Coordinates of C-alpha atoms in Angstrom, one line a residue:
Chain A
M11 CA 8.5 -146.6 63.0
F12 CA 10.9 -146.0 65.9
M13 CA 14.6 -146.3 65.9
D14 CA 15.5 -149.8 66.9
I15 CA 19.0 -151.0 67.5
Q16 CA 19.7 -151.6 63.8
S17 CA 18.5 -148.0 63.0
L18 CA 20.6 -146.6 65.7
L19 CA 23.7 -148.3 64.4
I20 CA 23.0 -147.0 60.9
F21 CA 22.4 -143.6 62.3
W22 CA 25.8 -143.5 64.1
G23 CA 27.4 -145.0 60.9
V24 CA 26.0 -142.1 58.8
L25 CA 27.3 -139.5 61.3
V26 CA 30.8 -141.1 61.4
G27 CA 30.8 -141.3 57.6
F28 CA 29.9 -137.7 57.4
F29 CA 32.6 -136.7 59.8
I30 CA 35.3 -138.7 57.9
L31 CA 34.1 -137.4 54.5
T32 CA 34.1 -133.7 55.6
S33 CA 37.4 -134.0 57.4
R34 CA 39.2 -135.5 54.4
G35 CA 37.3 -133.5 51.8
L36 CA 35.5 -134.6 48.7
G37 CA 38.2 -133.6 46.2
V38 CA 37.0 -132.9 42.7
L39 CA 33.5 -133.7 43.7
G40 CA 33.6 -131.0 46.4
D41 CA 34.7 -128.5 43.8
V42 CA 31.6 -129.4 41.7
L43 CA 29.2 -129.5 44.6
R44 CA 30.2 -126.1 46.1
P45 CA 29.1 -123.9 43.1
T46 CA 26.1 -126.2 42.6
G47 CA 25.0 -125.6 46.1
L48 CA 25.5 -121.9 45.8
F49 CA 23.6 -121.9 42.6
L50 CA 20.7 -123.7 44.3
L51 CA 20.6 -121.1 47.1
E52 CA 20.8 -118.0 45.0
K53 CA 20.1 -118.2 41.2
A54 CA 17.7 -121.2 41.2
L55 CA 15.2 -119.3 43.2
G56 CA 14.8 -116.7 40.4
P57 CA 13.3 -113.3 41.3
A58 CA 12.2 -114.5 44.8
I59 CA 15.8 -114.1 46.1
D60 CA 15.6 -110.3 45.3
F61 CA 13.1 -109.9 48.1
A62 CA 15.7 -110.7 50.7
E63 CA 18.4 -108.5 52.1
G64 CA 22.0 -109.7 51.6
K65 CA 24.0 -107.6 54.1
P66 CA 26.3 -109.5 56.4
G67 CA 24.4 -110.7 59.4
S68 CA 20.9 -110.0 58.0
A69 CA 20.0 -113.7 57.9
A70 CA 20.9 -114.3 61.5
R71 CA 19.1 -111.2 62.5
A72 CA 15.9 -112.1 60.7
W73 CA 15.8 -115.5 62.3
I74 CA 16.4 -114.4 65.9
I75 CA 13.9 -111.5 65.7
L76 CA 11.1 -113.6 64.3
G77 CA 11.9 -116.2 66.9
T78 CA 11.3 -113.7 69.6
L79 CA 7.8 -112.9 68.4
W80 CA 7.1 -116.7 68.5
L81 CA 8.3 -116.7 72.1
F82 CA 5.6 -114.2 73.0
V83 CA 2.9 -116.3 71.3
S84 CA 4.3 -119.4 73.0
I85 CA 4.1 -118.0 76.6
C86 CA 0.6 -116.6 76.1
F87 CA -0.8 -119.9 74.9
T88 CA 1.1 -122.0 77.5
F89 CA -0.2 -119.7 80.2
L90 CA -3.8 -120.0 79.0
G91 CA -3.4 -123.8 78.7
V92 CA -2.1 -124.0 82.3
W93 CA -5.0 -121.9 83.5
V94 CA -7.7 -123.8 81.6
G95 CA -6.2 -126.9 83.2
H96 CA -7.7 -126.0 86.5
D97 CA -10.6 -123.9 85.2
P98 CA -11.9 -125.7 82.2
Y99 CA -14.7 -123.1 81.5
A100 CA -12.4 -120.0 81.8
L101 CA -12.5 -119.4 78.0
I102 CA -16.1 -120.6 77.5
S103 CA -17.0 -117.0 76.3
L104 CA -14.9 -117.6 73.2
S105 CA -17.1 -120.4 72.1
G106 CA -19.3 -117.6 70.7
W107 CA -16.6 -117.1 68.2
G108 CA -16.2 -120.8 67.5
Y109 CA -13.0 -121.1 69.6
S110 CA -13.2 -123.5 72.6
P111 CA -9.8 -124.9 73.2
S112 CA -8.9 -127.5 75.9
S113 CA -5.9 -127.2 78.1
P114 CA -3.8 -129.8 76.2
T115 CA -4.6 -128.1 72.9
L116 CA -3.5 -124.7 74.2
I117 CA -0.3 -126.2 75.7
S118 CA 0.4 -128.1 72.5
A119 CA 0.0 -124.8 70.5
G120 CA 2.3 -123.0 72.9
T121 CA 4.9 -125.8 72.7
V122 CA 4.8 -125.7 68.9
A123 CA 5.4 -121.9 69.0
G124 CA 8.2 -122.3 71.6
L125 CA 9.9 -125.3 70.2
Y126 CA 9.9 -124.8 66.5
G127 CA 9.2 -121.0 66.5
F128 CA 11.5 -119.7 69.2
I129 CA 14.1 -122.3 69.9
G130 CA 14.3 -123.5 66.3
M131 CA 14.7 -120.1 64.9
V132 CA 17.2 -118.9 67.5
I133 CA 19.3 -122.0 66.9
I134 CA 19.3 -121.5 63.1
G135 CA 19.9 -117.7 63.4
S136 CA 22.8 -118.2 65.9
S137 CA 24.3 -121.0 63.8
F138 CA 24.4 -118.7 60.8
H139 CA 26.5 -116.3 62.9
V140 CA 28.6 -118.8 64.9
L141 CA 29.5 -121.5 62.4
P142 CA 31.4 -119.2 60.0
I143 CA 33.4 -117.9 63.0
L144 CA 34.2 -121.3 64.3
C145 CA 35.2 -122.5 60.8
G146 CA 37.0 -119.3 59.9
T147 CA 35.0 -119.1 56.7
P148 CA 36.0 -116.1 54.6
G149 CA 33.1 -113.7 53.9
G150 CA 30.9 -115.4 56.5
L151 CA 27.7 -117.2 55.5
P152 CA 27.8 -118.2 51.8
S153 CA 24.3 -116.9 51.0
E154 CA 22.9 -114.3 53.4
R155 CA 20.0 -113.6 51.0
N156 CA 18.9 -117.2 51.0
G157 CA 19.3 -117.4 54.7
T158 CA 17.0 -114.4 55.2
L159 CA 14.5 -115.6 52.7
V160 CA 14.0 -119.1 54.1
S161 CA 13.0 -117.7 57.5
T162 CA 9.6 -117.0 55.8
P163 CA 8.7 -120.6 54.8
W164 CA 9.9 -121.7 58.2
T165 CA 7.6 -119.2 59.9
V166 CA 4.7 -120.3 57.7
G167 CA 5.5 -124.0 58.6
V168 CA 5.4 -123.1 62.3
L169 CA 2.1 -121.2 61.8
I170 CA 0.6 -124.3 60.0
L171 CA 1.7 -126.6 62.9
F172 CA 0.3 -124.0 65.4
I173 CA -3.1 -124.2 63.7
A174 CA -2.8 -128.0 63.4
A175 CA -2.3 -128.1 67.2
H176 CA -5.8 -126.7 67.4
N177 CA -7.4 -128.6 64.5
P178 CA -5.3 -130.9 62.4
T179 CA -7.9 -131.2 59.7
P180 CA -9.5 -127.8 59.2
F181 CA -10.3 -128.3 55.5
G182 CA -10.7 -132.0 55.6
I183 CA -7.0 -132.6 54.9
D184 CA -4.2 -133.2 57.4
I185 CA -2.3 -130.0 57.5
T186 CA 0.3 -131.3 60.0
L187 CA 2.2 -132.9 57.1
V188 CA 1.9 -129.7 55.0
G189 CA 3.5 -127.8 57.9
V190 CA 6.3 -130.3 58.3
A191 CA 6.9 -130.3 54.5
V192 CA 7.2 -126.5 54.4
M193 CA 9.6 -126.6 57.4
A194 CA 11.6 -129.4 55.8
L195 CA 12.0 -127.3 52.7
A196 CA 13.4 -124.4 54.7
Y197 CA 15.5 -126.8 56.7
G198 CA 17.0 -128.1 53.5
A199 CA 18.1 -124.7 52.4
V200 CA 19.5 -123.9 55.8
L201 CA 21.5 -127.1 55.8
V202 CA 23.0 -126.4 52.4
N203 CA 24.0 -123.0 53.5
L204 CA 25.7 -124.4 56.6
L205 CA 27.4 -127.2 54.7
L206 CA 28.8 -124.6 52.3
T207 CA 30.1 -122.7 55.3
L208 CA 31.8 -125.8 56.4
A209 CA 33.1 -126.6 53.0
N210 CA 34.7 -123.1 52.6
R211 CA 36.4 -123.3 56.0
T212 CA 40.0 -122.3 56.5
Q213 CA 40.5 -124.2 59.7
S214 CA 39.0 -127.3 61.4
P215 CA 35.9 -126.2 63.3
K216 CA 36.8 -125.1 66.8
E217 CA 35.5 -127.0 69.8
P218 CA 31.7 -126.9 69.8
G219 CA 31.7 -126.6 65.9
W220 CA 31.5 -130.3 65.2
L221 CA 28.6 -130.7 67.7
L222 CA 26.8 -127.9 66.0
I223 CA 27.2 -129.2 62.5
L224 CA 26.3 -132.8 63.5
A225 CA 23.2 -131.4 65.2
F226 CA 22.0 -130.3 61.7
I227 CA 23.1 -133.5 60.0
A228 CA 21.4 -135.7 62.6
G229 CA 17.9 -135.1 61.3
P230 CA 18.6 -136.3 57.7
A231 CA 20.8 -139.1 59.1
S232 CA 17.9 -140.2 61.2
L233 CA 15.6 -140.2 58.2
I234 CA 18.1 -142.2 56.2
A235 CA 18.5 -144.8 59.0
S236 CA 14.7 -145.1 59.5
S237 CA 14.0 -145.3 55.7
I238 CA 16.5 -148.1 55.4
T239 CA 15.0 -150.2 58.2
N240 CA 11.4 -149.3 57.9
G241 CA 10.9 -148.4 54.3
P242 CA 10.2 -145.0 52.7
S243 CA 6.6 -144.9 54.1
L244 CA 8.0 -142.7 56.9
L245 CA 8.2 -139.8 54.6
A246 CA 4.4 -139.5 54.4
D247 CA 3.8 -139.7 58.1
P248 CA 3.5 -136.7 60.6
W249 CA 6.1 -138.5 62.7
L250 CA 8.6 -137.3 60.2
V251 CA 8.9 -134.1 62.3
T252 CA 10.2 -136.1 65.2
K253 CA 13.0 -137.5 63.0
L254 CA 14.0 -134.3 61.2
L255 CA 13.7 -131.8 64.0
A256 CA 14.0 -133.7 67.2
V257 CA 16.3 -134.2 70.2
P258 CA 19.6 -134.0 68.3
F259 CA 18.6 -130.8 66.5
F260 CA 17.5 -129.1 69.6
L261 CA 19.7 -130.5 72.4
W262 CA 23.0 -130.8 70.5
S263 CA 22.8 -127.4 68.9
V264 CA 21.6 -125.7 72.1
A265 CA 24.6 -127.4 73.9
A266 CA 27.1 -126.3 71.3
L267 CA 25.8 -122.7 71.1
S268 CA 25.6 -122.4 74.9
L269 CA 29.2 -123.5 75.3
Y270 CA 30.3 -121.0 72.6
S271 CA 28.3 -118.2 74.3
A272 CA 29.6 -119.1 77.8
A273 CA 33.2 -119.0 76.6
I274 CA 33.0 -115.8 74.6
G275 CA 30.5 -114.0 76.9
S276 CA 32.5 -114.6 80.0
N277 CA 35.8 -113.9 78.1
S278 CA 37.2 -117.2 79.5
P279 CA 38.4 -120.3 77.6
L280 CA 36.2 -123.3 77.9
W281 CA 36.7 -124.8 81.3
S282 CA 37.5 -128.4 80.4
R283 CA 38.4 -130.0 77.1
T284 CA 37.6 -133.5 78.6
L285 CA 34.1 -132.4 79.4
S286 CA 33.6 -131.0 75.9
G287 CA 34.7 -134.3 74.5
T288 CA 32.4 -136.2 76.9
L289 CA 29.6 -134.0 75.8
L290 CA 30.2 -134.5 72.1
V291 CA 30.6 -138.3 72.2
G292 CA 28.0 -138.7 75.0
L293 CA 25.3 -136.8 73.4
I294 CA 25.7 -138.5 70.0
I295 CA 25.6 -142.0 71.6
T296 CA 23.0 -141.6 74.3
S297 CA 20.5 -138.9 73.4
S298 CA 19.7 -140.2 70.0
A299 CA 17.9 -143.0 72.0
Y300 CA 15.4 -140.4 73.3
Q301 CA 13.3 -140.7 70.2
S302 CA 13.5 -144.5 70.2
L303 CA 11.0 -144.7 73.2
D304 CA 8.6 -141.9 72.7
G305 CA 8.8 -138.4 71.3
G306 CA 8.7 -136.8 74.8
L307 CA 8.2 -133.1 74.1
F308 CA 7.2 -133.8 70.6
S309 CA 4.7 -136.6 71.0
D310 CA 1.9 -134.3 72.2
L311 CA 2.1 -132.3 69.0
I312 CA 1.1 -135.1 66.7
T313 CA -0.6 -137.8 68.7
Q314 CA -3.9 -136.3 67.8
V315 CA -3.5 -137.7 64.3
S316 CA -1.0 -140.4 64.6
A317 CA -0.9 -143.2 67.1
V318 CA 2.4 -143.8 68.9
P319 CA 3.7 -147.1 67.6
D320 CA 4.9 -149.6 70.2
V321 CA 8.6 -150.7 70.5
S322 CA 10.1 -154.1 70.9
D323 CA 11.4 -155.2 74.3
S324 CA 15.0 -155.3 73.1
T325 CA 14.7 -151.7 71.8
R326 CA 13.2 -150.7 75.1
M327 CA 16.0 -152.3 77.1
F328 CA 18.7 -150.8 74.9
G329 CA 17.1 -147.4 74.9
T330 CA 16.6 -147.4 78.7
F331 CA 20.3 -148.2 79.1
L332 CA 21.3 -145.3 76.8
I333 CA 19.0 -142.9 78.6
A334 CA 20.5 -143.8 81.9
L335 CA 23.9 -143.2 80.4
S336 CA 22.9 -139.8 79.1
L337 CA 23.3 -138.4 82.6
A338 CA 27.1 -138.2 81.9
P339 CA 26.9 -135.7 79.0
M340 CA 24.3 -133.7 80.8
I341 CA 26.5 -133.3 83.8
A342 CA 29.4 -132.5 81.5
L343 CA 27.5 -129.8 79.8
S344 CA 26.2 -128.3 83.0
A345 CA 29.7 -128.4 84.7
N346 CA 31.5 -127.0 81.6
I347 CA 29.1 -124.0 81.3
I348 CA 29.1 -123.2 85.0
G349 CA 32.9 -123.7 85.2
T350 CA 33.6 -121.5 82.2
V351 CA 31.3 -118.6 83.3
R352 CA 32.6 -118.7 86.9
A353 CA 36.2 -119.0 85.8
G354 CA 36.9 -115.4 86.5
G355 CA 35.5 -115.6 90.0
K356 CA 32.9 -112.9 89.2
S357 CA 29.1 -113.2 89.4
P358 CA 27.7 -114.0 86.0
E359 CA 26.3 -110.9 84.2
I360 CA 22.6 -110.8 83.6
T361 CA 22.6 -108.4 80.7
N362 CA 24.8 -110.5 78.3
G363 CA 22.9 -113.8 79.1
M364 CA 25.5 -115.4 81.3
A365 CA 23.3 -115.6 84.3
I366 CA 20.5 -117.3 82.5
L367 CA 22.9 -119.8 81.0
V368 CA 24.2 -120.7 84.4
T369 CA 20.7 -121.0 85.8
S370 CA 19.4 -123.3 83.1
S371 CA 22.6 -125.3 83.3
M372 CA 21.9 -126.0 87.0
A373 CA 18.3 -126.8 86.1
L374 CA 19.4 -129.3 83.5
V375 CA 20.7 -132.0 85.9
I376 CA 17.6 -131.6 88.2
L377 CA 15.3 -131.8 85.2
W378 CA 17.1 -134.9 83.9
L379 CA 16.7 -136.6 87.3
L380 CA 13.0 -135.6 87.4
N381 CA 12.4 -136.9 83.8
Y382 CA 14.2 -140.1 84.5
A383 CA 12.5 -140.7 87.9
F384 CA 9.0 -140.1 86.6
R385 CA 9.4 -141.5 83.1
S386 CA 11.0 -144.8 84.2
P387 CA 7.7 -146.5 85.2
S388 CA 6.2 -145.5 81.8
I389 CA 9.1 -147.1 80.0
A390 CA 8.5 -150.3 82.1
G391 CA 4.9 -150.2 81.0
L392 CA 3.4 -148.8 84.2
N393 CA 1.3 -145.6 84.1
T394 CA 2.0 -144.6 87.7
Y395 CA 3.2 -141.1 87.0
E396 CA 1.7 -140.6 83.5
P397 CA -0.4 -137.5 84.6
L398 CA 2.8 -135.7 85.8
L399 CA 4.7 -136.1 82.6
G400 CA 3.0 -133.2 80.9
T401 CA 4.1 -130.8 83.6
I402 CA 7.7 -132.3 83.6
E403 CA 7.8 -131.7 79.8
L404 CA 6.7 -128.2 80.4
M405 CA 9.5 -127.8 83.0
T406 CA 12.0 -129.2 80.5
L407 CA 10.9 -126.7 78.0
W408 CA 10.6 -123.6 80.2
L409 CA 13.4 -124.2 82.6
F410 CA 16.0 -125.5 80.2
F411 CA 15.5 -125.2 76.5
I412 CA 13.9 -121.8 76.4
P413 CA 16.1 -120.1 79.0
M414 CA 19.2 -121.5 77.2
A415 CA 18.0 -120.2 73.9
M416 CA 17.3 -116.8 75.6
G417 CA 20.8 -116.8 77.0
I418 CA 22.3 -117.5 73.6
Q419 CA 20.2 -114.8 72.1
L420 CA 21.1 -112.2 74.7
H421 CA 24.8 -112.9 74.2
L422 CA 24.8 -112.9 70.4
Y423 CA 22.4 -110.0 70.0
P424 CA 25.0 -107.3 69.9
S425 CA 27.3 -109.2 67.5
I426 CA 24.4 -110.1 65.1
T427 CA 22.5 -106.8 65.1
K428 CA 25.5 -104.5 65.7
R429 CA 23.5 -102.8 68.5
S430 CA 23.2 -103.4 72.2
L431 CA 20.0 -104.0 74.0
P432 CA 18.5 -100.5 74.9
S433 CA 17.5 -101.2 78.5
P434 CA 19.8 -103.4 80.7
E435 CA 17.4 -102.7 83.6
R436 CA 14.5 -104.3 81.6
T437 CA 16.7 -107.3 81.0
R438 CA 17.6 -107.7 84.7
I439 CA 13.9 -107.4 85.7
G440 CA 12.9 -109.8 83.0
Y441 CA 15.6 -112.4 84.1
W442 CA 14.4 -112.4 87.7
M443 CA 10.7 -112.5 86.8
F444 CA 11.2 -115.3 84.3
V445 CA 13.3 -117.5 86.5
T446 CA 11.1 -117.1 89.5
A447 CA 7.8 -117.4 87.6
T448 CA 8.7 -120.5 85.6
S449 CA 10.4 -122.4 88.5
A450 CA 8.0 -121.5 91.3
G451 CA 4.9 -121.7 89.1
L452 CA 5.7 -125.1 87.5
I453 CA 6.7 -126.6 90.9
C454 CA 3.3 -125.5 92.3
M455 CA 1.6 -127.2 89.4
L456 CA 3.7 -130.4 89.9
I457 CA 2.7 -130.4 93.6
S458 CA -0.9 -130.0 92.7
E459 CA -0.8 -132.9 90.3
S460 CA 1.1 -135.0 92.8
I461 CA -1.7 -134.4 95.4
N462 CA -4.3 -135.5 92.8
I463 CA -2.4 -138.7 92.1
S464 CA -1.9 -139.5 95.8
T465 CA -5.5 -139.1 96.6
S466 CA -6.7 -141.0 93.6
Q467 CA -4.3 -143.9 94.3
L468 CA -5.3 -144.1 97.9
E469 CA -8.9 -144.3 96.7
V470 CA -10.1 -142.3 99.7
E471 CA -13.0 -139.9 99.6
F472 CA -10.9 -136.9 100.2
N473 CA -12.6 -133.8 99.1
S474 CA -9.7 -131.4 99.5
T475 CA -9.2 -128.1 97.7
L476 CA -5.5 -128.0 98.4
S477 CA -4.6 -129.3 95.0
D478 CA -6.8 -126.7 93.3
R479 CA -5.2 -124.0 95.4
F480 CA -1.8 -125.1 94.3
A481 CA -2.9 -125.1 90.7
V482 CA -4.3 -121.6 90.9
V483 CA -1.3 -120.2 92.7
G484 CA 1.0 -122.0 90.2
S485 CA -0.9 -120.4 87.3
V486 CA -0.8 -116.9 88.8
I487 CA 2.9 -117.1 89.5
F488 CA 3.5 -118.5 86.0
Y489 CA 2.0 -115.3 84.6
G490 CA 5.2 -113.5 85.7
A491 CA 6.8 -115.3 82.8
V492 CA 4.4 -113.6 80.4
I493 CA 5.4 -110.2 81.7
A494 CA 9.1 -111.2 81.6
I495 CA 8.7 -112.2 77.9
I496 CA 6.9 -109.0 77.1
L497 CA 9.8 -107.0 78.5
H498 CA 12.3 -109.2 76.6
T499 CA 10.4 -109.0 73.3
V500 CA 10.0 -105.2 73.5
N501 CA 13.7 -104.8 74.5
V502 CA 14.8 -107.0 71.6
L503 CA 12.6 -105.1 69.1
R504 CA 13.5 -101.6 70.4
G505 CA 17.2 -102.6 70.3
L506 CA 17.1 -102.8 66.5
F507 CA 16.3 -99.1 66.4
H508 CA 17.5 -97.6 69.7
G509 CA 20.3 -99.8 70.8
R510 CA 23.7 -98.2 71.1
I511 CA 25.7 -98.9 67.9
Q512 CA 28.5 -101.3 68.7
L513 CA 32.0 -100.8 67.4
E514 CA 33.5 -103.7 65.5
S515 CA 36.4 -103.9 68.0
S516 CA 34.2 -104.0 71.1
M517 CA 32.1 -106.9 69.9
S518 CA 34.6 -109.1 68.1
D519 CA 33.7 -112.8 68.7
I520 CA 37.3 -113.8 68.1
R521 CA 39.5 -114.0 71.1
K522 CA 42.7 -111.9 70.9
I523 CA 46.1 -113.5 70.8
E524 CA 46.5 -116.3 73.3
T525 CA 50.2 -116.1 74.0
F526 CA 52.8 -113.4 73.6
T527 CA 56.5 -114.2 73.5
I528 CA 58.8 -111.8 75.3
A529 CA 62.4 -111.7 74.1
E530 CA 63.6 -108.4 75.6
S531 CA 62.3 -105.6 77.8
I532 CA 59.1 -104.2 76.5
T533 CA 56.4 -101.8 77.7
I534 CA 52.9 -103.0 78.5
R535 CA 51.6 -100.5 76.0
S536 CA 53.5 -102.3 73.2
I537 CA 52.0 -105.7 74.3
L538 CA 48.5 -104.3 74.3
T539 CA 49.0 -102.7 70.9
A540 CA 50.0 -106.1 69.6
G541 CA 46.5 -107.4 70.4
A542 CA 47.0 -108.9 73.8
D543 CA 44.4 -108.6 76.6
V544 CA 44.3 -109.4 80.2
D545 CA 44.0 -113.2 79.5
T546 CA 47.0 -113.3 77.2
M547 CA 49.8 -115.6 78.5
L548 CA 53.2 -113.9 78.5
V549 CA 55.9 -116.4 77.6
P550 CA 59.6 -115.5 78.1
V551 CA 61.7 -116.5 75.1
S552 CA 63.7 -118.9 77.3
D553 CA 60.6 -121.0 77.7
T554 CA 60.0 -121.4 74.0
E555 CA 61.8 -123.4 71.4
I556 CA 62.5 -120.4 69.2
P557 CA 66.3 -119.9 69.5
G558 CA 66.7 -116.2 70.0
A559 CA 64.2 -115.2 67.4
P560 CA 62.9 -111.6 67.6
T561 CA 59.6 -111.0 69.2
E562 CA 56.9 -111.2 66.6
L563 CA 54.4 -108.4 66.9
Chain B
M29 CA 16.6 -56.6 88.6
A30 CA 16.2 -60.2 89.8
N31 CA 19.3 -62.4 90.0
S32 CA 19.0 -65.1 87.4
D33 CA 20.7 -68.4 88.0
P34 CA 22.6 -69.5 84.9
S35 CA 21.8 -73.1 85.5
V36 CA 18.1 -72.3 85.0
D37 CA 18.8 -71.7 81.3
V38 CA 20.6 -75.0 81.1
F39 CA 18.2 -77.3 83.0
M40 CA 14.9 -75.7 82.2
Q41 CA 15.0 -76.6 78.6
A42 CA 13.4 -79.8 77.5
N43 CA 14.8 -81.3 74.4
A44 CA 13.8 -85.0 74.5
E45 CA 10.4 -86.3 73.5
P46 CA 8.5 -89.4 74.7
K47 CA 8.5 -92.5 72.5
S48 CA 5.9 -92.6 69.8
S49 CA 4.9 -96.1 70.9
W50 CA 4.0 -94.8 74.4
L51 CA 2.2 -91.9 72.9
L52 CA 0.0 -94.3 70.9
L53 CA -0.7 -96.4 74.0
V54 CA -1.6 -93.4 76.2
L55 CA -3.7 -91.8 73.4
G56 CA -5.6 -95.1 72.8
F57 CA -6.3 -95.4 76.5
I58 CA -7.5 -91.8 76.8
I59 CA -9.8 -92.2 73.7
V60 CA -11.4 -95.4 75.2
L61 CA -11.9 -93.7 78.6
L62 CA -13.4 -90.6 76.9
S63 CA -15.7 -92.6 74.8
L64 CA -17.0 -94.6 77.7
T65 CA -17.5 -91.5 79.8
I66 CA -19.4 -89.7 77.0
H67 CA -21.5 -92.7 76.3
S68 CA -22.5 -93.0 80.0
I69 CA -23.5 -89.3 80.1
V70 CA -25.4 -89.3 76.8
F71 CA -27.0 -92.7 77.1
P72 CA -27.2 -93.3 80.9
G73 CA -27.8 -96.9 81.9
Q74 CA -27.7 -98.2 78.3
N75 CA -25.5 -100.9 77.0
L76 CA -22.6 -100.1 74.7
P77 CA -23.5 -100.4 71.0
V78 CA -22.2 -103.4 69.1
I79 CA -19.8 -104.5 71.8
S80 CA -22.5 -105.3 74.4
D81 CA -24.4 -107.3 71.7
L82 CA -21.4 -109.7 71.3
E83 CA -21.9 -112.8 73.2
T84 CA -18.2 -112.9 74.2
F85 CA -18.1 -109.6 75.9
G86 CA -21.6 -110.0 77.3
S87 CA -20.6 -113.1 79.3
L88 CA -17.0 -112.4 80.3
Q89 CA -16.6 -114.3 83.5
G90 CA -13.7 -115.5 85.6
Q91 CA -10.3 -114.1 86.5
V92 CA -8.5 -115.3 83.5
W93 CA -9.7 -112.2 81.6
I94 CA -7.7 -110.0 83.8
F95 CA -4.6 -111.9 82.7
I96 CA -5.7 -111.9 79.1
L97 CA -6.1 -108.1 79.4
G98 CA -2.4 -108.0 80.4
M99 CA -1.5 -110.1 77.4
L100 CA -3.4 -107.8 75.1
V101 CA -1.6 -104.8 76.5
G102 CA 1.7 -106.6 75.9
T103 CA 0.6 -107.4 72.3
M104 CA -0.3 -103.7 71.9
M105 CA 3.2 -102.7 73.2
I106 CA 4.9 -105.1 70.8
L107 CA 2.8 -104.0 67.8
S108 CA 3.1 -100.3 68.6
T109 CA 6.9 -100.6 69.0
L110 CA 7.1 -102.4 65.6
L111 CA 4.8 -99.9 63.8
T112 CA 6.3 -96.8 65.2
E113 CA 9.9 -97.8 64.9
V114 CA 9.6 -99.1 61.4
T115 CA 7.8 -96.0 60.2
R116 CA 10.1 -93.7 62.1
E117 CA 11.9 -91.1 59.9

């Protein structure tokens, strides 16, 4: 069931094949496929498509707003899960209504809402906005109406998975697979929309563009690879979700979108092209191995109904090697974002998401080291730190993935909605509360569990309440994240109606002219009028190869 | 005849209104408070009708409910923002 070496080779082969085919074009076949794809997105849906709005940007807006609502659900259930972890009878009163969830159940439900609801929806909404810009696609997204419409089945899919996290068989049937199928349907439509965007491009996708499109292709590529090596039985298993929407979809696209946001938001070019290349190649080669060992973040969601199959020793060795190697792209991503945002020498702005991008980039390397250090014994078959892995996965989610998605959302919000956030002060308070609450709260919980492990391994009769105290303090601090998310959600929703309307010129995502050739004396006013800004490089005509040509304005 | 400061005419005119979502929240809070007060005066020492009969509210214990109350206020804020903004003319 897992990706072994053979599957990984096929997976990489499919990605390389896709890259070559899309770079060279499909010729006549492409001319046939393009209108067919558009027909599938628009006309084939019949009257259903008329329910959706088709204005430019409406698809991206629908996805990021719905995602924000899921974020609120996610933090509430995660907090309750964390609390019930140290106080198992805290919600016993709800048993009168037939609801008596355990801590892992609540955390799983929160993770579903956070991962597939918030991060997934922000990724897709942002991609709808960013990919047409990177590809220079005329007219933007090919089908805004379909993009808007499919946010509904995706939300329904997340809702089903959310219920399944509590009870996977409420009516005697496994609804996990139903949720995955509904989400896969929406994902298919999103993919076709993005592929048409790529097909209609007028330029090769700019730097993080390939990483973004490969992130969307990786899921189907992974399915093809696993189907070839393991047979088509995979398609009827809940583990399908870890293939279709797993590490490549989340990590690669978050990396690509955060690089884009860092460059445009700080008004600086990407710091290093080498690091961007390292990130692209490194992530593709190394992080696809993450799902070959266990689902990590994803395994908790579905282990209730599906046992995790074991992997062979060779797969384990190969995967461990690749995971160790994955530190390189992680450092590349972190350094490139921090270098880009700090290029101007200014402190990163909180209100446009730059500060939270820098914070989560710094957290990335620390989290990688934590994950590697505590997961290594499990890979080797020892369960030494197994009780800590749940908290470390929570840290990965709440200190890297979700803040990154929040940063991307904060940066793209004005461009997508054509309005600014109404309260910068609320954003600043939310940022500090979120960062403090998630980091301090989760570290306290990690300390609490470490004390528990130490005392249990020493096998001493040590009746200490220290661990409980850390757990309580950690939960209370973590509640700050709930307040921060409430502030964020209200801000995002109010911005749709009360945010200052942005002028097209002030929110353009496309950088102004990079260089300006000076052939004769010219005023600064003329240069600015030509579209230059403070970052435009002025090149005297003697440094160019244009022999005495007039200045092109 | 008293000297009138012209700035009084400028600054003593209120022309902004509080947000409808906040009005809803405050109004809801006042109604709940009033209902509880009237009930305690009219039926002193008696349990609240319906609500006190529910097992859930009868046995609310532990501090987590303070935090859940905060979440419910947050939910109300989000819902009232959505409702009032969407239906705003």
